[in-house]
Amino acid sequence: MSDRVCLVHYHEIGLKGKNRSTFERRLVTNLHRALRDHPVRAVRRISGHVLVSVDGGQATPEMAHVISRVPGVARVSLAYLCTLDEEEYCAAAVTALHEAGEFDSFKVHARRSSTAYGRHTLEINRLVGDVLCQEFPTKRVQMHKPDVTVCVNVINASVYVYAASGPGVGGLPVGTAGKVVTLLSSGFDSPVATWMVGRRGAVCVPVHFSGRPMTPDTSEWLCQDIINALAPSGMIGRLYVVPFGERQRQISLAVPQSLRIITYRRVMFAVGERVARLEGAKALVTGESLGQVASQTLDNIAAVNETVSLPVLRPLIGSDKQEIMRRAQEIGTFELSSQSVDDCCTLFMPRRPETHARLREVHEAWDSFDHDAMIDGLVASTEYVDFDQCPSYKPPQELKERHPALAPRPWQGRTPQTGAESARF
């Protein structure tokens, strides 16, 4: 029996020019990390693909599923690795079609990357097709939209035969588009926004604003569970947690009720930008969708945006709630985000929030308390949790050197989740 391997197909990477190899190498590194719990023998580039082979020679559907969730993967196929011997790869084609389940029609699709092999693709199609017709006499050959396609790829001195193939998430390998800071809550929107930017190759550094000490820390643990659900994508290396509850109370006493949410968000953006500067990130990311809630009108978005100078990315800005929830189901965060927990979003909420804020009134509210001191205090009290998920993530050099203002200290009053290192700075 031929070895079974995972043949990884990519699309967008193949459109790159002279730097294509950089994207391929990053994808290989990310696949190594995603498959670390599987008996992987090698992950290597071959002509236009990445080949994953395993100890024992039998790759599994579970491995293929993990691979399919890694950004940069367009499709993954469970293939039989054969020599150029015709009997061997024809026998593999029979086995692959037997494993395809119920079907009425099929076709053979051959490709040849190696011109050293004597047979043309049309000859390979005819050769393998004849064998399959003899083995499956009741099935019909159908060239357009068959139930099953048996692929025979000749690459270098090997032949890869498969019928089992599934889509990947596409995009670009994480680590090829720089670093961003994402404002992460335990709801539906921000995890999806984080995933969408990570899928475009960005390393994501989430910042979660907790209602602690006014609320329990449940939302913080839920955010960690969400990050673990996104682990196969390999896009997150660290989570920052900001205890925001007491500061929200101070804001609620100082500013008009209708402007509380805008003021909360201005502080959040300012703290997020400070973390981004520390991390060397190039943008902030939010889960805002235009008009979905009061703070997400164009006037209010503009009033919040002016507090930061970094670009603010909003990948969900044109999506509705149903689209966002469908994507949450696809990426595995839906059930977690469906849980109802108290966090900073439920604290001191106005009954009638302003939907079209005037900048003059916003500035007056902003100047009614010492916002600079508040932002400094929140940054000083920020905690972080490290996750061993993202091979592209590099922690800030300042923290490596124990910067006097941002030196990690032991996690206070918390038991860190297994596999995650926790600290304060």
Short mmCIF file of C-alpha atoms in Angstrom, two decimals:
data_model
loop_
_atom_site.label_atom_id
_atom_site.label_comp_id
_atom_site.label_asym_id
_atom_site.label_seq_id
_atom_site.Cartn_x
_atom_site.Cartn_y
_atom_site.Cartn_z
CA MET A 1 0.00 0.00 0.00
CA SER A 2 1.28 3.47 -0.92
CA ASP A 3 1.94 6.02 1.80
CA ARG A 4 -0.87 8.48 2.46
CA VAL A 5 0.13 12.13 2.72
CA CYS A 6 -1.50 15.54 2.94
CA LEU A 7 -0.99 17.57 -0.21
CA VAL A 8 -1.49 21.25 0.59
CA HIS A 9 -2.62 23.52 -2.23
CA TYR A 10 -2.35 27.30 -2.13
CA HIS A 11 -3.70 29.93 -4.49
CA GLU A 12 -2.87 33.50 -3.50
CA ILE A 13 0.73 32.63 -2.58
CA GLY A 14 1.20 31.29 -6.10
CA LEU A 15 0.47 34.77 -7.48
CA LYS A 16 3.43 36.31 -5.67
CA GLY A 17 6.54 37.20 -7.61
CA LYS A 18 10.15 37.04 -6.48
CA ASN A 19 9.16 36.89 -2.79
CA ARG A 20 6.93 33.83 -3.24
CA SER A 21 9.45 31.62 -1.43
CA THR A 22 9.14 33.84 1.67
CA PHE A 23 5.40 33.14 1.83
CA GLU A 24 5.96 29.43 1.21
CA ARG A 25 8.53 29.16 3.99
CA ARG A 26 6.23 30.95 6.41
CA LEU A 27 3.39 28.57 5.51
CA VAL A 28 5.67 25.58 6.14
CA THR A 29 6.61 26.99 9.57
CA ASN A 30 2.97 27.61 10.47
CA LEU A 31 1.96 24.10 9.40
CA HIS A 32 4.71 22.63 11.56
CA ARG A 33 3.29 24.52 14.53
CA ALA A 34 -0.34 23.62 13.83
CA LEU A 35 0.52 19.91 13.52
CA ARG A 36 2.80 19.64 16.53
CA ASP A 37 0.41 17.18 18.24
CA HIS A 38 0.47 14.84 15.23
CA PRO A 39 3.23 12.39 14.20
CA VAL A 40 4.59 14.56 11.40
CA ARG A 41 7.68 13.29 9.63
CA ALA A 42 8.25 16.27 7.35
CA VAL A 43 6.64 19.41 5.95
CA ARG A 44 8.33 20.55 2.78
CA ARG A 45 7.76 22.52 -0.38
CA ILE A 46 7.34 20.73 -3.66
CA SER A 47 6.38 22.16 -7.04
CA GLY A 48 3.43 24.52 -6.35
CA HIS A 49 2.39 22.65 -3.19
CA VAL A 50 3.42 21.83 0.36
CA LEU A 51 3.75 18.15 1.25
CA VAL A 52 3.02 16.87 4.77
CA SER A 53 4.17 13.30 5.46
CA VAL A 54 3.75 11.39 8.71
CA ASP A 55 5.44 8.60 10.64
CA GLY A 56 3.80 5.33 9.71
CA GLY A 57 2.86 6.68 6.30
CA GLN A 58 -0.84 7.17 6.97
CA ALA A 59 -2.07 10.76 7.17
CA THR A 60 -5.55 11.08 8.69
CA PRO A 61 -8.67 13.19 8.03
CA GLU A 62 -8.07 14.83 11.42
CA MET A 63 -4.71 16.11 10.20
CA ALA A 64 -6.29 17.38 7.01
CA HIS A 65 -8.90 19.27 9.05
CA VAL A 66 -6.21 20.98 11.15
CA ILE A 67 -4.30 21.94 8.01
CA SER A 68 -7.45 23.36 6.41
CA ARG A 69 -7.73 25.94 9.22
CA VAL A 70 -4.25 27.39 8.67
CA PRO A 71 -4.34 30.72 6.75
CA GLY A 72 -2.67 30.42 3.37
CA VAL A 73 -4.13 26.95 2.66
CA ALA A 74 -6.57 27.00 -0.25
CA ARG A 75 -7.24 23.25 -0.29
CA VAL A 76 -5.87 20.10 1.35
CA SER A 77 -6.01 16.63 -0.20
CA LEU A 78 -5.45 13.21 1.37
CA ALA A 79 -3.29 11.71 -1.37
CA TYR A 80 -1.56 8.43 -2.05
CA LEU A 81 2.15 8.90 -2.74
CA CYS A 82 3.22 6.58 -5.54
CA THR A 83 6.21 6.00 -7.75
CA LEU A 84 6.06 6.40 -11.54
CA ASP A 85 5.04 2.76 -11.82
CA GLU A 86 1.75 2.70 -13.74
CA GLU A 87 0.29 -0.30 -11.92
CA GLU A 88 0.97 1.33 -8.57
CA TYR A 89 -0.72 4.66 -9.25
CA CYS A 90 -3.63 3.01 -11.09
CA ALA A 91 -4.21 0.80 -8.05
CA ALA A 92 -4.09 3.91 -5.83
CA ALA A 93 -6.73 5.54 -8.06
CA VAL A 94 -9.01 2.52 -7.56
CA THR A 95 -8.54 2.72 -3.80
CA ALA A 96 -9.16 6.47 -3.76
CA LEU A 97 -12.41 6.07 -5.70
CA HIS A 98 -13.56 3.23 -3.42
CA GLU A 99 -13.11 5.60 -0.49
CA ALA A 100 -15.15 8.38 -2.12
CA GLY A 101 -18.48 7.06 -0.82
CA GLU A 102 -21.66 7.05 -2.89
CA PHE A 103 -21.36 8.45 -6.40
CA ASP A 104 -22.83 7.97 -9.88
CA SER A 105 -20.28 9.76 -12.05
CA PHE A 106 -16.56 10.42 -12.02
CA LYS A 107 -13.69 11.69 -14.11
CA VAL A 108 -9.89 11.57 -14.03
CA HIS A 109 -7.90 14.80 -13.99
CA ALA A 110 -4.16 14.42 -14.54
CA ARG A 111 -1.50 17.09 -14.21
CA ARG A 112 2.20 16.77 -14.95
CA SER A 113 4.76 19.10 -13.38
CA SER A 114 7.65 16.88 -14.47
CA THR A 115 8.36 16.81 -18.20
CA ALA A 116 10.83 13.98 -17.58
CA TYR A 117 7.90 11.56 -17.36
CA GLY A 118 7.11 10.14 -20.78
CA ARG A 119 3.33 10.01 -20.66
CA HIS A 120 1.28 13.08 -21.54
CA THR A 121 -1.61 14.11 -19.29
CA LEU A 122 -4.14 12.89 -21.87
CA GLU A 123 -2.48 9.48 -21.86
CA ILE A 124 -2.55 9.37 -18.06
CA ASN A 125 -6.24 10.27 -18.09
CA ARG A 126 -6.97 7.47 -20.56
CA LEU A 127 -4.82 4.90 -18.74
CA VAL A 128 -6.28 5.55 -15.28
CA GLY A 129 -9.80 6.03 -16.67
CA ASP A 130 -9.73 2.62 -18.37
CA VAL A 131 -8.73 0.92 -15.12
CA LEU A 132 -11.48 2.71 -13.18
CA CYS A 133 -14.12 1.86 -15.79
CA GLN A 134 -13.21 -1.82 -15.46
CA GLU A 135 -13.37 -1.63 -11.66
CA PHE A 136 -16.61 0.41 -11.59
CA PRO A 137 -18.58 -0.77 -14.64
CA THR A 138 -21.90 0.64 -13.39
CA LYS A 139 -20.56 4.18 -12.98
CA ARG A 140 -20.45 6.67 -15.81
CA VAL A 141 -17.66 9.00 -16.87
CA GLN A 142 -18.79 12.62 -16.86
CA MET A 143 -16.41 15.39 -17.80
CA HIS A 144 -18.50 18.33 -16.53
CA LYS A 145 -19.52 18.47 -12.86
CA PRO A 146 -18.93 14.82 -11.95
CA ASP A 147 -19.73 13.54 -8.46
CA VAL A 148 -16.08 12.60 -7.89
CA THR A 149 -12.84 13.72 -9.51
CA VAL A 150 -9.80 11.44 -9.22
CA CYS A 151 -6.70 13.62 -9.47
CA VAL A 152 -3.35 12.23 -10.62
CA ASN A 153 -0.52 14.73 -10.16
CA VAL A 154 2.96 13.90 -11.44
CA ILE A 155 5.41 16.02 -9.47
CA ASN A 156 9.14 15.42 -9.92
CA ALA A 157 9.63 11.64 -9.65
CA SER A 158 6.43 10.94 -7.70
CA VAL A 159 2.74 10.59 -8.43
CA TYR A 160 0.07 11.89 -6.03
CA VAL A 161 -3.36 10.31 -6.40
CA TYR A 162 -6.42 11.53 -4.52
CA ALA A 163 -10.17 11.93 -4.60
CA ALA A 164 -10.59 13.19 -1.03
CA SER A 165 -10.05 16.94 -1.02
CA GLY A 166 -11.48 19.77 1.06
CA PRO A 167 -11.32 23.58 1.08
CA GLY A 168 -9.02 25.55 3.34
CA VAL A 169 -9.52 29.04 4.73
CA GLY A 170 -7.39 30.67 2.02
CA GLY A 171 -5.71 34.00 2.64
CA LEU A 172 -2.02 34.47 3.42
CA PRO A 173 0.25 32.83 6.01
CA VAL A 174 0.23 34.51 9.41
CA GLY A 175 3.41 36.51 9.86
CA THR A 176 3.61 37.93 6.34
CA ALA A 177 1.64 41.15 6.95
CA GLY A 178 3.04 42.61 10.16
CA LYS A 179 1.41 42.94 13.57
CA VAL A 180 -1.91 44.46 14.70
CA VAL A 181 -3.60 45.04 18.06
CA THR A 182 -7.23 43.91 18.16
CA LEU A 183 -9.83 45.03 20.70
CA LEU A 184 -11.24 41.67 21.77
CA SER A 185 -14.44 41.04 23.72
CA SER A 186 -16.18 37.73 24.41
CA GLY A 187 -18.98 38.57 21.95
CA PHE A 188 -19.45 37.48 18.35
CA ASP A 189 -17.96 40.42 16.45
CA SER A 190 -14.42 41.02 17.65
CA PRO A 191 -13.24 37.35 17.48
CA VAL A 192 -14.45 37.23 13.87
CA ALA A 193 -12.73 40.54 13.09
CA THR A 194 -9.52 39.22 14.68
CA TRP A 195 -9.69 36.05 12.60
CA MET A 196 -10.36 37.95 9.37
CA VAL A 197 -7.28 40.17 9.79
CA GLY A 198 -5.17 37.18 10.84
CA ARG A 199 -6.32 35.37 7.72
CA ARG A 200 -4.74 38.17 5.70
CA GLY A 201 -1.35 37.37 7.25
CA ALA A 202 -1.29 39.67 10.30
CA VAL A 203 -0.05 38.60 13.73
CA CYS A 204 -2.86 39.57 16.12
CA VAL A 205 -2.34 40.85 19.66
CA PRO A 206 -5.75 41.06 21.38
CA VAL A 207 -6.51 43.53 24.18
CA HIS A 208 -9.51 42.67 26.37
CA PHE A 209 -11.15 45.27 28.63
CA SER A 210 -12.54 43.50 31.68
CA GLY A 211 -15.20 44.87 34.04
CA ARG A 212 -13.08 43.73 36.96
CA PRO A 213 -13.27 44.62 39.87
CA MET A 214 -16.93 45.59 39.31
CA THR A 215 -17.69 42.26 37.59
CA PRO A 216 -16.20 38.76 37.89
CA ASP A 217 -13.33 37.84 35.61
CA THR A 218 -15.46 35.37 33.63
CA SER A 219 -15.09 37.29 30.37
CA GLU A 220 -11.31 37.07 30.63
CA TRP A 221 -11.38 33.29 30.78
CA LEU A 222 -13.91 33.19 27.97
CA CYS A 223 -11.56 35.27 25.81
CA GLN A 224 -8.80 32.77 26.53
CA ASP A 225 -11.13 29.97 25.43
CA ILE A 226 -11.86 31.90 22.23
CA ILE A 227 -8.14 32.26 21.57
CA ASN A 228 -7.67 28.53 22.11
CA ALA A 229 -10.50 27.88 19.63
CA LEU A 230 -8.52 29.90 17.07
CA ALA A 231 -5.28 28.05 17.90
CA PRO A 232 -4.99 26.07 14.61
CA SER A 233 -4.80 29.37 12.72
CA GLY A 234 -1.67 30.29 14.70
CA MET A 235 -2.41 34.02 14.66
CA ILE A 236 -2.32 34.92 18.40
CA GLY A 237 0.69 34.84 20.70
CA ARG A 238 -0.37 37.10 23.58
CA LEU A 239 -3.55 38.45 25.19
CA TYR A 240 -3.55 41.70 27.16
CA VAL A 241 -6.21 42.16 29.86
CA VAL A 242 -7.10 45.64 31.13
CA PRO A 243 -9.13 45.85 34.40
CA PHE A 244 -11.47 48.67 33.39
CA GLY A 245 -14.44 48.51 35.79
CA GLU A 246 -13.34 51.11 38.34
CA ARG A 247 -12.33 53.56 35.60
CA GLN A 248 -15.74 53.16 34.00
CA ARG A 249 -17.34 54.12 37.29
CA GLN A 250 -15.19 57.26 37.41
CA ILE A 251 -16.18 58.16 33.85
CA SER A 252 -19.87 57.57 34.59
CA LEU A 253 -19.68 60.11 37.43
CA ALA A 254 -17.84 62.73 35.36
CA VAL A 255 -19.41 62.81 31.89
CA PRO A 256 -23.01 63.20 30.67
CA GLN A 257 -24.87 59.91 30.54
CA SER A 258 -25.42 60.04 26.78
CA LEU A 259 -21.66 60.32 26.13
CA ARG A 260 -20.49 57.52 28.40
CA ILE A 261 -20.07 54.89 25.68
CA ILE A 262 -18.12 57.22 23.42
CA THR A 263 -15.86 58.18 26.32
CA TYR A 264 -15.32 54.54 27.29
CA ARG A 265 -14.30 53.76 23.74
CA ARG A 266 -11.98 56.75 23.47
CA VAL A 267 -10.13 55.48 26.53
CA MET A 268 -10.06 51.94 25.11
CA PHE A 269 -8.63 53.15 21.82
CA ALA A 270 -6.00 55.23 23.61
CA VAL A 271 -4.90 52.26 25.74
CA GLY A 272 -4.96 50.00 22.69
CA GLU A 273 -2.70 52.41 20.84
CA ARG A 274 -0.26 52.47 23.75
CA VAL A 275 -0.09 48.68 23.67
CA ALA A 276 0.33 48.81 19.89
CA ARG A 277 3.29 51.19 20.25
CA LEU A 278 4.83 48.85 22.80
CA GLU A 279 4.30 45.85 20.50
CA GLY A 280 5.42 47.57 17.32
CA ALA A 281 1.98 47.00 15.79
CA LYS A 282 0.94 49.06 12.78
CA ALA A 283 -2.84 49.25 13.28
CA LEU A 284 -5.77 48.72 15.62
CA VAL A 285 -8.59 46.32 14.72
CA THR A 286 -12.17 46.45 16.00
CA GLY A 287 -15.31 44.40 15.40
CA GLU A 288 -17.49 47.41 14.59
CA SER A 289 -20.29 47.09 12.04
CA LEU A 290 -21.80 50.30 10.68
CA GLY A 291 -25.02 51.23 12.48
CA GLN A 292 -25.22 48.00 14.49
CA VAL A 293 -25.25 49.79 17.87
CA ALA A 294 -25.27 53.40 19.03
CA SER A 295 -21.49 53.74 19.20
CA GLN A 296 -21.09 52.54 15.59
CA THR A 297 -22.68 55.40 13.68
CA LEU A 298 -20.37 57.43 11.45
CA ASP A 299 -20.48 60.45 13.78
CA ASN A 300 -19.56 58.36 16.82
CA ILE A 301 -16.88 56.41 14.99
CA ALA A 302 -15.29 59.73 13.99
CA ALA A 303 -15.48 61.00 17.59
CA VAL A 304 -13.64 57.91 18.84
CA ASN A 305 -11.14 57.70 15.98
CA GLU A 306 -9.64 61.11 16.68
CA THR A 307 -8.03 59.87 19.90
CA VAL A 308 -5.50 57.71 18.01
CA SER A 309 -3.06 58.27 15.18
CA LEU A 310 -2.67 54.64 14.11
CA PRO A 311 -4.93 53.29 11.33
CA VAL A 312 -8.07 51.58 12.65
CA LEU A 313 -9.15 48.53 10.63
CA ARG A 314 -12.81 47.47 10.72
CA PRO A 315 -13.12 44.27 8.66
CA LEU A 316 -16.82 43.84 9.62
CA ILE A 317 -17.93 47.38 8.85
CA GLY A 318 -20.26 46.28 6.02
CA SER A 319 -21.46 43.01 7.58
CA ASP A 320 -24.77 42.37 9.32
CA LYS A 321 -25.19 40.30 12.49
CA GLN A 322 -26.34 37.16 10.68
CA GLU A 323 -23.26 37.19 8.45
CA ILE A 324 -21.00 37.65 11.48
CA MET A 325 -22.66 34.80 13.39
CA ARG A 326 -22.32 32.47 10.39
CA ARG A 327 -18.62 33.23 10.23
CA ALA A 328 -18.32 32.66 13.99
CA GLN A 329 -19.76 29.17 13.45
CA GLU A 330 -17.24 28.51 10.69
CA ILE A 331 -14.23 29.47 12.80
CA GLY A 332 -15.41 27.71 15.96
CA THR A 333 -16.15 30.66 18.28
CA PHE A 334 -19.96 30.72 18.04
CA GLU A 335 -20.74 28.53 21.07
CA LEU A 336 -18.25 30.39 23.25
CA SER A 337 -19.55 33.81 22.22
CA SER A 338 -23.13 32.66 22.83
CA GLN A 339 -22.45 32.49 26.57
CA SER A 340 -23.80 35.41 28.57
CA VAL A 341 -21.17 36.90 30.86
CA ASP A 342 -20.72 40.25 32.58
CA ASP A 343 -17.91 42.41 31.24
CA CYS A 344 -17.12 46.07 30.76
CA CYS A 345 -19.78 46.34 28.03
CA THR A 346 -22.55 45.81 30.58
CA LEU A 347 -21.30 48.32 33.14
CA PHE A 348 -22.81 51.78 33.68
CA MET A 349 -24.63 51.77 30.35
CA PRO A 350 -26.81 54.81 29.58
CA ARG A 351 -30.48 54.41 28.88
CA ARG A 352 -30.30 56.80 25.93
CA PRO A 353 -26.83 56.81 24.35
CA GLU A 354 -25.94 59.53 21.90
CA THR A 355 -26.04 58.29 18.31
CA HIS A 356 -24.77 61.43 16.54
CA ALA A 357 -22.21 62.97 18.87
CA ARG A 358 -21.08 66.57 18.39
CA LEU A 359 -17.33 66.91 18.71
CA ARG A 360 -17.57 70.04 20.87
CA GLU A 361 -19.64 68.17 23.47
CA VAL A 362 -17.38 65.12 23.25
CA HIS A 363 -14.31 67.30 23.90
CA GLU A 364 -15.99 68.94 26.88
CA ALA A 365 -16.79 65.52 28.36
CA TRP A 366 -13.25 64.33 27.63
CA ASP A 367 -11.75 67.29 29.45
CA SER A 368 -14.02 66.86 32.47
CA PHE A 369 -11.67 64.26 33.98
CA ASP A 370 -7.93 63.59 33.88
CA HIS A 371 -7.95 61.22 30.92
CA ASP A 372 -4.15 61.17 30.55
CA ALA A 373 -3.70 59.96 34.13
CA MET A 374 -6.44 57.39 33.63
CA ILE A 375 -4.80 56.02 30.48
CA ASP A 376 -1.42 55.87 32.23
CA GLY A 377 -3.00 54.01 35.15
CA LEU A 378 -4.75 51.50 32.90
CA VAL A 379 -1.55 50.78 30.98
CA ALA A 380 0.33 50.30 34.26
CA SER A 381 -2.28 47.82 35.53
CA THR A 382 -2.54 45.85 32.29
CA GLU A 383 -1.92 42.10 32.54
CA TYR A 384 -0.89 39.73 29.79
CA VAL A 385 -1.23 36.02 29.04
CA ASP A 386 1.16 34.34 26.60
CA PHE A 387 -0.01 31.53 24.29
CA ASP A 388 2.34 29.14 22.53
CA GLN A 389 0.37 29.26 19.30
CA CYS A 390 1.95 31.78 16.95
CA PRO A 391 5.49 31.05 15.68
CA SER A 392 5.59 34.54 14.15
CA TYR A 393 4.90 36.38 17.41
CA LYS A 394 7.87 38.08 19.05
CA PRO A 395 7.27 39.73 22.45
CA PRO A 396 8.24 43.39 22.88
CA GLN A 397 11.94 43.95 23.43
CA GLU A 398 11.12 46.29 26.33
CA LEU A 399 9.50 43.44 28.23
CA LYS A 400 12.37 41.11 27.42
CA GLU A 401 14.70 43.63 29.03
CA ARG A 402 12.39 44.19 32.02
CA HIS A 403 11.67 47.79 31.19
CA PRO A 404 11.32 49.54 34.59
CA ALA A 405 7.86 50.91 33.79
CA LEU A 406 6.59 47.70 32.17
CA ALA A 407 8.32 44.90 34.04
CA PRO A 408 6.41 41.59 34.26
CA ARG A 409 5.47 40.54 37.76
CA PRO A 410 3.84 37.30 38.96
CA TRP A 411 0.15 36.94 38.16
CA GLN A 412 -1.74 38.28 41.16
CA GLY A 413 -4.77 36.44 42.46
CA ARG A 414 -5.27 34.43 39.28
CA THR A 415 -4.57 30.85 38.29
CA PRO A 416 -3.35 30.89 34.68
CA GLN A 417 -4.94 28.55 32.17
CA THR A 418 -2.93 25.45 31.34
CA GLY A 419 -0.42 26.14 28.59
CA ALA A 420 -0.53 29.92 29.04
CA GLU A 421 1.94 32.06 30.96
CA SER A 422 0.45 35.02 32.81
CA ALA A 423 1.96 38.20 34.11
CA ARG A 424 1.32 41.85 34.90
CA PHE A 425 3.28 44.86 33.81
#
